[in-house]
Amino acid sequence: MPVDSCPLHSLDTGDISCSIREHVTHSLGKPCREASQRDVATALSLTLRDRLVDKMLETRDRYRESRAKRMYYLSIEYLLGRCLGNNIYNLKIQGEMGALLHGWGYELEDIREFERDPALGNGGLGRLAACFLDSLATLDMPGCGYGIHYEYGLFKQSIENDRQVERPDYWMAEGMPLQLERRDQSVIVPLYGRVENHQTPDGSYLPLWVDWQDLVGVPYDIPIAGFGGQTVNYLRLFAAHSTDSFNMEIFDQGDYIKAVHQKIYSELISKILYPNESISFGKELRLVQEYFLVFCSLRDITRRFLKQNRNIEELPEYTAIQLNDTHPALTVAELMRLLVDERRVPWDRAWNITTSTLAFTNHTLMPEALEMWSVELLEKVLPRHLQIIYEINRRFLDSIRQSGPVDDAKIRRMSLIDENHGKQVRMAHLAVVGSHSVNGVSKLHSELVKTVLFPDYAALWPGKFNNKTNGVTPRRWLYKANPGLAGLITEAIGETWITDLDELQKLVPLAEDAAFRERFAAVKRNAKVRLAGFVAKTTGIVISPDALYDMQAKRIHEYKRQLLNVMHVIHDYLRITEDGYLPPTPRVYVFAGKAAPGYFEAKEIIHLICRLARVINADKRASEHLKVVFAADYRVSLAEKLIPAADVSEQISTAGTEASGTGNMKFSLNGALTIGTLDGANIEIREAVGEENFYLFGLTTPEVERHLAEGSYDPWEYYRKHPEIRRVLDSISAGRFSPDEPTAFHWIFEKLLAKNERYLHLADFMSYIEAHERIGMEYARPDVWMRKAVLNTARMGYFSSDRTIREYAKDIWGIKPIPPRGA
Ligand code: 26Q
C-alpha cells in the first residue's frame, strides 16, 4: 500500500458531525433521519474510535522508534466503566459534543446512558487496573494491559422481594463499538496432554510435552486515551475459540459429536467472569482461564519483543511484567517453560531473566482468598508446568538449606507446595519466589504482607518487599463524574489539577472563604438533587437533598461490616421511635453493593437492608428524619452517580482486613467526610486530610490481632454492658424487621454474639455510634462542615493513580514517559 494512504481524522466539530452521519449510514446501514438515540450513541463511539485509532498507531510508532522499555499489566479483571463519556472528556471535547448533539435534539448525557457498562471485574482489584491504564496513558508511559474478553461480565443485580436476584450480563449484546478485533494476531494455546522424558544427543534432559489439545486466543484491543488524547495505549483482551484443525482431527476419526463438544469446551474458557472473590479454587475452568491469560499474554509479549531483532536474554532490559495478584502467577512457570523448553536457555539464566522481568502485587490478607491449586489438577491440565514448579521449588529449598541451618518447620512454611490438605501449589509463594518485587497496596497492608503473610520470605529478601499505596484517576472520578465540582475547582485554581492532583492544595486557603464554601455546598446540593431524582425514578423512594447523605458502596462482605452500619441505622431508628429523640440532622443512608451468588451471609445482609428500608421508610414517626435506600446493581456507572452526592463515606472494615480500599479515596476526593477505622488506606487518608476532618473509631490492628490470638473477645460482655447494643440485637432477633418471618435474621444475632466472631462488630459499636454523634452535630453547622469537606478535596492530591504509577515506574518497572515530539 502507498504510505500515508489514509488521511487522519480531526477533532474539528464539523468533521466529527460528518463522521457520525457517515457511520450511521455506512456502518449501521440506516438513513440519518431514522437513527435512534442508540444509533447515535454507537455512531459517536465509532467516530471516536477512528480518532483514537489514529493516535494509537501514532503512539505505537513512537514507542517503537524510541526502543524504550515497556510495561505489561496482567490482570484477570478490568472494570473499565463506560468508555464513551470518558473518551470525550479525555479528548476535552465535551463542550463541543454537547452542543453538536443538542443542535440535533439530543442530550449528550442521555446518549451516554445507551452504552453498556462493561463489568469485566468484581470490584477494587479490577477497577484499580482500569485507573492504572488511564494514568499510564496520561503520563505517556509505554505500557499496556492484558486480560480476558469475558462474554458475560459480573452478574446484574436486581432486588426482588427484598432479595438479590442475579441475571447474566451479556455486555456485548449491542456490540462493543470501541474494540478492534485482531484475528491475525491470534495465539494457539496448548493444554492437557502429558510429558515424555527424552535426552538430547549430548545427554541432557529433554522433556517433551505431547498429546496436548489446543485452543485459540483471539485478541480484542480497546484503545485507552490519556488525558489530552495525545497518547493512546490499549487494553488487549483475549477471547477463547476452538481451532478448526483440532476439530477436524477428531472429526476425521469419525467422532463428530466429540469434535463439537471440544469446540464448545474451548469457547467456555472466556465465557464468564467468576463472581466470587475466593471460593472458586479447585474449579478446573478457573485454572484454565488463568493459564489462558498467561499463555496468550506472554506469547504476545515475546513475539513483539523478538520482532524487534532482540535476543531473548535481553528481555528484562526492555520488558516489565506486573502480576495483578496471584491470578496470573502461572506466568512464572510459563516464562520458564518458554525460555528453557522452547528457547533452550539454560535453567539458571532463564531463572534470572524470569525473576528480573516479573513483579507481583498482593491485594488481600484474607487467608481464604489465597490461591492454591491441587497438584492433581495441575498435573492433568498443565503437566509440564507442574514439573517446572517442582523444579523451581527443589532449587529454591536447596538454596535455603545451603545458606545455613534451617528447621523442617521453616522449610514446610516456605515450600511452594502445601502438604497440609493433600498437595497443593501455593500461588502466592510461586509469585514471591519468581518476582524481583512484591508490593502491598497501602502502608499498613504492605507491613502486614511482610509480618503476617510472608515473614520468612521478608527475612530472606528484605529488599524485595515494598509499598505502593493505591490511587484513583482524577479524570474519571472527579473531572468526568463530578463536572460541577470540577468546574468550580478549575475556576478557582485553573485546570492543571487534572493531570497534577497535588495542585488541589491551592484550595486549602479557600476553605476559610465563606463565599467559596457556599459555592462548594451548592455544588454538593446539586449533585444530591440529581441523585434524589435518580433514586425516585429507580426505587420510588423520595429523599430530600437537604438531608445528610451517608453512603456505603462496595461489595457486600462480612469483613467490610455492612452489619455495623445496619446496627447503627437501627439504633438511630429506635431512638427516634422509642426514645422520642430528635436528631440534629435528617439522614439518608444509602447502601449499594453486590453479594457473591453463593455467599449466604452477604445475601442475607442485603435482605436485611431492604427489609429495614421498607419498615423505616413507611414509618411516619421516622421518615422525616431517616430514610434508607438500597441502590441496586452497583457498578462503575452507578458509583459515578452516587459518589458526588455523598456527605459521609463509610469505611468501616475491621482494622487489618481491607488491603487498601479505593472507594474511600473517591468519596473523600469529592468532598465527603470519612467515618472510618484505622484500616488500609484510611490511615493515610486521615493523615493527609487532617485528623479533625476524619471521623475515626474502632480498635487498631494490633488490638484486633491480640483479641484474635488470645481468644479474648467476648461479645456477650458488650451485650450485657451496653443497653444500646442489646436493644439493637434484640430487635433483629425478635423479627422486628421481618414480622412475617420472625426468625429470618436470627442467625445475625447468633453470629454477632459468637465467641469466634472474626470481625469484632460489637467491640467497635459504641465508638462507632459516638463518631456518628459527632457527625450529626457538625453537619448541622454548615460552615464547620463545609470547611472540612473542602479540606478533604484539597488534600487528596496524593491519592491520584498518577502518583502511584510514577512510583511503580521508577521503583519497579524502570520505564520512562515517551511523550510526543514537541510536547
Ligand atoms: C480468586 C480465585 C478464584 C476466583 C476469584 C478470585 C478472586 C477474584 C477477585 C480473588 C480476589 C479478587 C479481588 C480482590 C480485590 O478486589 N481486592 C481489593 O483490591 C483493591 C485494590 O488493591 C483494594 O483496594 C481492596 O482493599 C482489596 O480488597
Coordinates of C-alpha atoms in Angstrom, one line a residue, residues 348-611:
D348 CA 19.9 -20.6 35.8
R349 CA 20.0 -17.9 33.1
A350 CA 16.3 -18.5 32.4
W351 CA 15.6 -18.1 36.1
N352 CA 17.5 -14.8 36.2
I353 CA 15.5 -13.5 33.2
T354 CA 12.2 -14.5 34.7
T355 CA 12.7 -13.0 38.2
S356 CA 14.2 -9.8 36.7
T357 CA 11.1 -9.4 34.5
L358 CA 8.3 -10.2 36.9
A359 CA 6.9 -8.2 39.8
F360 CA 3.9 -9.1 42.0
T361 CA 1.2 -7.1 43.8
N362 CA -0.7 -8.7 46.6
H363 CA -4.3 -7.4 47.3
T364 CA -5.6 -9.5 50.1
L365 CA -4.7 -10.7 53.6
M366 CA -7.8 -12.9 53.9
P367 CA -6.5 -16.5 54.3
E368 CA -9.5 -17.9 52.4
A369 CA -8.6 -15.8 49.4
L370 CA -5.1 -17.1 49.0
E371 CA -5.0 -19.1 45.9
M372 CA -3.9 -22.8 46.0
W373 CA -4.2 -25.3 43.2
S374 CA -4.1 -29.1 43.8
V375 CA -1.1 -30.9 42.3
E376 CA -3.5 -33.4 40.9
L377 CA -5.4 -30.8 38.8
L378 CA -2.2 -29.1 37.6
E379 CA -0.9 -32.5 36.6
K380 CA -3.9 -33.0 34.4
V381 CA -4.2 -29.6 32.9
L382 CA -0.6 -28.4 32.8
P383 CA 1.8 -31.4 33.3
R384 CA 4.9 -29.6 32.1
H385 CA 4.2 -26.5 34.2
L386 CA 3.8 -28.7 37.3
Q387 CA 7.2 -30.2 36.7
I388 CA 8.7 -26.8 36.4
I389 CA 7.1 -25.6 39.6
Y390 CA 8.5 -28.7 41.3
E391 CA 12.0 -27.9 39.9
I392 CA 11.7 -24.3 41.0
N393 CA 10.8 -25.4 44.5
R394 CA 13.6 -28.0 44.7
R395 CA 16.2 -25.5 43.7
F396 CA 14.8 -22.9 46.0
L397 CA 14.6 -25.1 49.1
D398 CA 18.1 -26.4 48.3
S399 CA 19.4 -22.8 48.2
I400 CA 17.9 -22.0 51.7
R401 CA 19.4 -25.2 53.1
Q402 CA 22.7 -24.3 51.7
S403 CA 22.7 -20.8 53.1
G404 CA 22.6 -22.1 56.7
P405 CA 20.9 -24.4 59.1
V406 CA 17.1 -24.4 58.9
D407 CA 14.5 -26.4 60.7
D408 CA 11.9 -28.5 58.9
A409 CA 9.1 -26.4 60.0
K410 CA 10.5 -23.4 58.2
I411 CA 11.1 -25.5 55.0
R412 CA 7.5 -26.6 55.2
R413 CA 6.3 -23.0 55.6
M414 CA 8.4 -21.7 52.7
S415 CA 7.8 -24.5 50.3
L416 CA 5.7 -23.8 47.2
I417 CA 3.8 -26.9 48.0
D418 CA 1.4 -27.1 50.9
E419 CA 1.1 -30.6 52.2
N420 CA -1.4 -30.0 54.9
H421 CA -4.5 -30.9 52.9
G422 CA -3.3 -33.0 50.1
K423 CA -0.6 -31.5 47.9
Q424 CA -1.4 -28.0 46.7
V425 CA 0.6 -25.3 45.0
R426 CA 0.7 -22.0 46.9
M427 CA 0.3 -19.5 44.1
A428 CA 1.4 -16.6 46.3
H429 CA 4.7 -18.3 47.1
L430 CA 5.2 -19.0 43.5
A431 CA 4.7 -15.3 42.7
V432 CA 7.0 -14.2 45.5
V433 CA 9.8 -16.5 44.6
G434 CA 9.5 -15.8 40.9
S435 CA 9.5 -12.0 41.1
H436 CA 12.0 -9.3 42.0
S437 CA 9.4 -7.1 43.7
V438 CA 6.5 -7.8 45.9
N439 CA 4.2 -4.9 46.9
G440 CA 1.2 -4.3 49.0
V441 CA -1.4 -1.6 48.3
S442 CA -1.3 0.7 51.3
K443 CA 1.3 1.4 54.0
L444 CA -0.4 -0.8 56.6
H445 CA -1.2 -3.6 54.2
S446 CA 2.4 -3.7 52.9
E447 CA 3.6 -4.1 56.5
L448 CA 1.2 -6.9 57.1
V449 CA 2.3 -8.6 53.9
K450 CA 5.8 -8.7 55.5
T451 CA 4.8 -9.6 59.0
V452 CA 1.7 -11.8 58.6
L453 CA 1.7 -13.3 55.1
F454 CA 5.4 -13.8 54.2
P455 CA 7.5 -13.4 57.4
D456 CA 10.1 -16.0 56.3
Y457 CA 10.4 -14.5 52.8
A458 CA 10.7 -11.0 54.2
A459 CA 13.6 -12.1 56.4
L460 CA 15.3 -13.8 53.4
W461 CA 14.8 -11.0 50.9
P462 CA 14.1 -7.7 52.8
G463 CA 14.8 -5.6 49.7
K464 CA 12.1 -7.3 47.6
F465 CA 9.2 -6.1 49.6
N466 CA 7.8 -2.6 49.1
N467 CA 4.6 -0.5 49.3
K468 CA 2.7 1.2 46.5
T469 CA -0.3 2.9 48.0
N470 CA -3.2 2.8 45.6
G471 CA -4.7 5.8 43.8
V472 CA -7.6 6.6 41.6
T473 CA -7.7 8.5 38.3
P474 CA -8.9 12.1 38.8
R475 CA -10.1 12.1 35.2
R476 CA -13.0 9.6 35.8
W477 CA -13.5 10.2 39.5
L478 CA -13.6 14.0 39.6
Y479 CA -13.4 15.6 36.1
K480 CA -16.0 13.4 34.5
A481 CA -18.1 12.1 37.4
N482 CA -18.5 15.4 39.0
P483 CA -18.4 18.2 36.4
G484 CA -20.0 20.7 38.8
L485 CA -17.1 20.3 41.3
A486 CA -14.5 20.1 38.6
G487 CA -15.8 23.3 37.1
L488 CA -15.7 25.1 40.5
I489 CA -12.1 23.9 41.1
T490 CA -11.0 24.9 37.7
E491 CA -12.5 28.3 38.1
A492 CA -10.6 28.7 41.4
I493 CA -7.2 27.3 40.6
G494 CA -7.0 26.6 36.8
E495 CA -7.1 23.2 35.2
T496 CA -3.7 21.8 35.9
W497 CA -5.1 19.7 38.7
I498 CA -6.5 17.3 36.1
T499 CA -3.0 15.9 35.5
D500 CA -1.3 17.2 38.7
L501 CA -3.7 16.5 41.5
D502 CA -1.3 18.0 44.1
E503 CA -2.5 21.3 42.7
L504 CA -5.7 20.8 44.7
Q505 CA -3.6 22.1 47.7
K506 CA -4.3 25.5 46.3
L507 CA -7.8 25.1 47.6
V508 CA -6.7 24.9 51.2
P509 CA -6.9 28.7 51.8
L510 CA -10.3 28.7 50.2
A511 CA -11.7 26.5 53.0
E512 CA -11.6 29.8 55.0
D513 CA -13.5 31.7 52.4
A514 CA -17.2 31.7 53.2
A515 CA -18.2 32.5 49.6
F516 CA -16.2 29.6 48.3
R517 CA -17.6 27.3 50.9
E518 CA -21.1 28.3 49.9
R519 CA -20.4 27.5 46.2
F520 CA -18.9 24.2 47.2
A521 CA -22.0 23.5 49.2
A522 CA -24.2 24.4 46.3
V523 CA -22.3 22.0 44.0
K524 CA -22.8 19.2 46.6
R525 CA -26.5 20.0 46.9
N526 CA -26.9 20.0 43.1
A527 CA -25.4 16.5 43.0
K528 CA -27.8 15.4 45.7
V529 CA -30.8 16.8 43.8
R530 CA -29.7 14.8 40.8
L531 CA -29.2 11.7 42.8
A532 CA -32.6 12.2 44.5
G533 CA -34.2 12.3 41.1
F534 CA -32.5 9.0 40.2
V535 CA -33.5 7.3 43.4
A536 CA -37.1 8.4 43.0
K537 CA -37.1 7.1 39.4
T538 CA -35.4 3.8 40.2
T539 CA -36.8 2.9 43.7
G540 CA -39.8 5.2 44.2
I541 CA -38.2 6.4 47.5
V542 CA -38.4 10.2 48.0
I543 CA -35.3 11.7 49.6
S544 CA -34.6 15.3 50.5
P545 CA -31.5 17.0 49.2
D546 CA -31.2 18.7 52.5
A547 CA -30.6 15.6 54.4
L548 CA -27.2 14.2 55.1
Y549 CA -26.3 11.5 52.6
D550 CA -24.4 8.7 54.3
M551 CA -23.1 6.1 51.9
Q552 CA -21.6 2.6 52.0
A553 CA -21.0 1.4 48.4
K554 CA -18.8 -1.7 47.9
R555 CA -19.0 -5.5 47.7
I556 CA -21.0 -7.0 50.5
H557 CA -18.7 -8.9 52.7
E558 CA -18.6 -9.6 56.4
Y559 CA -15.2 -8.0 56.9
K560 CA -16.4 -4.8 55.4
R561 CA -19.0 -4.8 58.1
Q562 CA -22.2 -3.5 56.4
L563 CA -23.8 -5.0 59.5
L564 CA -22.2 -2.5 61.7
N565 CA -23.7 0.2 59.6
V566 CA -27.1 -1.6 59.7
M567 CA -26.9 -1.8 63.5
H568 CA -26.3 2.0 63.7
V569 CA -29.3 2.7 61.4
I570 CA -31.5 0.6 63.7
H571 CA -30.1 2.3 66.7
D572 CA -31.0 5.7 65.2
Y573 CA -34.5 4.4 64.3
L574 CA -35.2 3.1 67.7
R575 CA -34.0 6.3 69.4
I576 CA -36.4 8.3 67.3
T577 CA -39.4 6.0 67.6
E578 CA -38.9 4.8 71.1
D579 CA -37.0 7.5 73.0
G580 CA -38.6 10.5 71.3
Y581 CA -35.1 11.6 70.2
L582 CA -34.9 14.3 67.5
P583 CA -31.6 14.0 65.5
P584 CA -29.9 17.3 64.7
T585 CA -29.9 16.4 61.0
P586 CA -32.1 14.3 58.9
R587 CA -30.2 11.5 57.2
V588 CA -30.4 9.3 54.2
Y589 CA -28.5 6.0 54.5
V590 CA -27.5 4.7 51.1
F591 CA -26.3 1.2 50.6
A592 CA -25.0 -0.4 47.4
G593 CA -23.1 -3.5 46.5
K594 CA -23.3 -7.0 45.1
A595 CA -23.1 -10.2 47.1
A596 CA -21.3 -13.2 45.6
P597 CA -24.2 -15.6 44.5
G598 CA -23.1 -18.4 46.8
Y599 CA -22.4 -16.2 49.9
F600 CA -25.3 -16.8 52.2
E601 CA -24.4 -14.2 54.8
A602 CA -23.8 -11.4 52.2
K603 CA -27.1 -12.1 50.5
E604 CA -29.0 -12.1 53.8
I605 CA -27.3 -8.7 54.7
I606 CA -28.9 -7.3 51.5
H607 CA -32.2 -8.9 52.5
L608 CA -32.0 -7.2 55.9
I609 CA -31.1 -3.8 54.5
C610 CA -34.1 -4.0 52.1
R611 CA -36.5 -5.1 54.9

